[in-house]
Short mmCIF file of N, CA and C in Angstrom, two decimals:
data_model
loop_
_atom_site.label_atom_id
_atom_site.label_comp_id
_atom_site.label_asym_id
_atom_site.label_seq_id
_atom_site.Cartn_x
_atom_site.Cartn_y
_atom_site.Cartn_z
N UNK A 82 -98.42 122.70 -126.48
CA UNK A 82 -99.27 123.43 -125.48
C UNK A 82 -100.61 123.66 -125.72
N UNK A 83 -101.13 123.63 -125.11
CA UNK A 83 -102.50 123.81 -124.97
C UNK A 83 -102.95 125.12 -124.43
N UNK A 84 -103.62 125.91 -125.28
CA UNK A 84 -104.76 127.03 -124.73
C UNK A 84 -106.20 127.29 -124.65
N UNK A 85 -106.49 127.51 -123.36
CA UNK A 85 -108.11 127.51 -123.03
C UNK A 85 -108.43 128.33 -122.82
N UNK A 86 -109.92 128.78 -123.74
CA UNK A 86 -110.21 130.11 -123.98
C UNK A 86 -112.09 129.84 -123.54
N UNK A 87 -112.18 131.00 -122.64
CA UNK A 87 -113.91 131.07 -122.82
C UNK A 87 -114.49 132.55 -123.36
N UNK A 88 -115.36 131.99 -123.93
CA UNK A 88 -116.06 133.29 -124.32
C UNK A 88 -116.43 134.33 -123.31
N UNK A 89 -116.38 135.28 -123.50
CA UNK A 89 -117.11 136.54 -122.45
C UNK A 89 -118.62 136.15 -122.32
N UNK A 90 -119.22 136.52 -121.94
CA UNK A 90 -120.77 136.42 -121.63
C UNK A 90 -121.32 137.53 -122.65
N UNK A 91 -122.87 137.35 -122.73
CA UNK A 91 -123.95 137.86 -123.54
C UNK A 91 -123.51 139.48 -123.69
N UNK A 92 -123.48 139.70 -122.47
CA UNK A 92 -123.21 141.16 -122.37
C UNK A 92 -122.25 141.86 -122.48
N UNK A 93 -121.15 141.23 -122.21
CA UNK A 93 -120.19 141.67 -122.49
C UNK A 93 -119.31 142.06 -123.63
N UNK A 94 -120.03 140.56 -124.86
CA UNK A 94 -119.82 141.26 -126.04
C UNK A 94 -120.67 142.08 -126.34
N UNK A 95 -122.03 141.74 -125.90
CA UNK A 95 -122.61 143.03 -126.68
C UNK A 95 -122.04 144.42 -126.64
N UNK A 96 -121.25 144.68 -125.29
CA UNK A 96 -120.94 146.19 -125.20
C UNK A 96 -119.64 146.16 -126.14
N UNK A 97 -118.73 145.07 -126.26
CA UNK A 97 -117.63 144.92 -126.83
C UNK A 97 -117.78 145.58 -128.06
N UNK A 98 -119.13 144.71 -128.99
CA UNK A 98 -119.58 145.18 -130.33
C UNK A 98 -119.81 146.27 -130.51
N UNK A 99 -120.45 147.01 -129.59
CA UNK A 99 -120.77 148.59 -129.38
C UNK A 99 -119.60 149.52 -129.36
N UNK A 100 -118.69 149.17 -128.78
CA UNK A 100 -117.66 149.88 -128.63
C UNK A 100 -117.17 149.64 -129.79
N UNK A 101 -117.00 148.37 -130.94
CA UNK A 101 -116.51 148.36 -131.97
C UNK A 101 -116.80 148.94 -132.84
N UNK A 102 -118.15 149.00 -133.11
CA UNK A 102 -119.13 149.73 -134.03
C UNK A 102 -118.36 151.13 -134.09
N UNK A 103 -118.61 151.52 -132.85
CA UNK A 103 -118.45 152.80 -132.73
C UNK A 103 -117.23 153.29 -133.25
N UNK A 104 -116.30 153.18 -133.01
CA UNK A 104 -114.65 153.78 -133.69
C UNK A 104 -114.42 152.96 -135.25
N UNK A 105 -115.48 152.48 -135.50
CA UNK A 105 -115.39 151.98 -136.66
C UNK A 105 -116.50 152.70 -137.58
N UNK A 106 -116.83 153.59 -136.87
CA UNK A 106 -118.19 154.61 -137.90
C UNK A 106 -117.43 155.34 -138.90
N UNK A 107 -118.10 155.74 -139.84
CA UNK A 107 -117.37 156.41 -140.42
C UNK A 107 -116.95 157.63 -139.82
N UNK A 108 -115.60 158.33 -140.45
CA UNK A 108 -114.99 159.16 -139.66
C UNK A 108 -114.47 159.23 -138.20
N UNK A 109 -114.71 157.85 -137.94
CA UNK A 109 -114.11 157.75 -136.66
C UNK A 109 -113.12 156.66 -136.69
N UNK A 110 -112.06 155.97 -135.40
CA UNK A 110 -110.92 155.50 -135.40
C UNK A 110 -110.18 155.70 -134.57
N UNK A 111 -108.82 155.09 -134.61
CA UNK A 111 -107.84 155.11 -133.43
C UNK A 111 -106.53 155.79 -134.07
N UNK A 112 -106.45 156.37 -133.17
CA UNK A 112 -104.72 156.92 -134.17
C UNK A 112 -103.85 156.97 -132.43
N UNK A 113 -102.88 156.20 -132.68
CA UNK A 113 -102.00 156.05 -131.83
C UNK A 113 -100.58 157.09 -131.59
N UNK A 114 -100.62 157.91 -131.11
CA UNK A 114 -99.62 159.27 -131.43
C UNK A 114 -99.19 159.39 -130.15
N UNK A 115 -97.86 159.66 -130.10
CA UNK A 115 -97.32 160.16 -129.06
C UNK A 115 -96.38 161.39 -129.42
N UNK A 116 -97.17 162.51 -128.87
CA UNK A 116 -96.95 163.67 -129.86
C UNK A 116 -97.28 164.85 -128.57
N UNK A 117 -96.02 165.28 -127.87
CA UNK A 117 -96.12 166.21 -127.06
C UNK A 117 -97.22 167.97 -127.90
N UNK A 118 -97.79 168.17 -126.83
CA UNK A 118 -98.37 169.41 -127.24
C UNK A 118 -97.60 170.34 -128.10
N UNK A 119 -96.13 170.84 -127.33
CA UNK A 119 -95.15 171.52 -127.80
C UNK A 119 -95.18 170.88 -129.82
N UNK A 120 -94.91 169.60 -129.99
CA UNK A 120 -95.32 169.14 -131.40
C UNK A 120 -96.44 169.41 -132.23
N UNK A 121 -97.31 169.30 -131.79
CA UNK A 121 -98.36 169.41 -132.39
C UNK A 121 -98.83 170.67 -132.42
N UNK A 122 -98.24 171.69 -131.67
CA UNK A 122 -98.06 172.83 -131.66
C UNK A 122 -97.66 173.17 -132.91
N UNK A 123 -96.60 172.99 -133.44
CA UNK A 123 -95.73 173.58 -134.49
C UNK A 123 -96.64 172.63 -135.75
N UNK A 124 -97.09 171.90 -135.75
CA UNK A 124 -97.69 170.93 -136.85
C UNK A 124 -98.93 172.32 -137.06
N UNK A 125 -99.57 172.05 -136.03
CA UNK A 125 -100.42 173.66 -135.96
C UNK A 125 -100.39 174.51 -136.82
N UNK A 126 -99.11 174.81 -135.88
CA UNK A 126 -98.82 176.48 -136.85
C UNK A 126 -98.31 176.34 -137.85
N UNK A 127 -97.86 175.40 -138.31
CA UNK A 127 -97.73 175.22 -140.22
C UNK A 127 -99.19 175.18 -140.75
N UNK A 128 -99.75 174.78 -140.00
CA UNK A 128 -101.19 174.92 -141.36
C UNK A 128 -102.33 176.10 -140.83
N UNK A 129 -101.49 176.89 -139.65
CA UNK A 129 -102.46 177.89 -139.35
C UNK A 129 -104.17 177.75 -138.28
N UNK A 130 -103.95 176.64 -137.94
CA UNK A 130 -104.57 176.15 -136.54
C UNK A 130 -104.08 176.65 -135.28
N UNK A 131 -104.99 177.26 -134.22
CA UNK A 131 -104.49 177.64 -132.88
C UNK A 131 -104.59 175.86 -132.11
N UNK A 132 -103.31 175.91 -131.28
CA UNK A 132 -102.97 174.98 -130.38
C UNK A 132 -103.56 175.32 -129.32
N UNK A 133 -104.81 174.26 -129.20
CA UNK A 133 -105.21 174.50 -128.15
C UNK A 133 -106.45 172.70 -127.78
N UNK A 134 -107.05 173.02 -126.82
CA UNK A 134 -107.32 171.65 -126.32
C UNK A 134 -108.27 170.91 -127.24
N UNK A 135 -109.26 171.36 -127.59
CA UNK A 135 -110.17 171.19 -128.71
C UNK A 135 -109.95 170.78 -129.85
N UNK A 136 -108.82 171.68 -130.71
CA UNK A 136 -108.17 171.29 -131.25
C UNK A 136 -107.43 170.08 -131.49
N UNK A 137 -106.52 169.87 -130.53
CA UNK A 137 -105.83 168.63 -130.50
C UNK A 137 -106.92 167.48 -130.16
N UNK A 138 -108.22 167.64 -129.72
CA UNK A 138 -109.15 166.26 -129.31
C UNK A 138 -109.43 165.82 -130.88
N UNK A 139 -109.66 167.33 -131.80
CA UNK A 139 -110.16 167.03 -132.97
C UNK A 139 -108.94 166.15 -133.68
N UNK A 140 -107.91 166.98 -133.80
CA UNK A 140 -106.72 165.84 -134.44
C UNK A 140 -106.48 164.82 -134.34
N UNK A 141 -106.93 164.59 -132.94
CA UNK A 141 -106.44 163.02 -132.54
C UNK A 141 -107.68 162.30 -133.13
#
């Protein structure tokens, strides 16, 4: 089976590199989490952190 591949144009490659650089910067990354706000709330309660949108965003 033969696979055909065309590289994206230069503008798209530059945009993808910019995104990759941003998510691999120190202190950044990707977290795949499938937790409800209630589950996160239990985790936060254990460590004394308020369960609010800002803290959930920081946690993620």
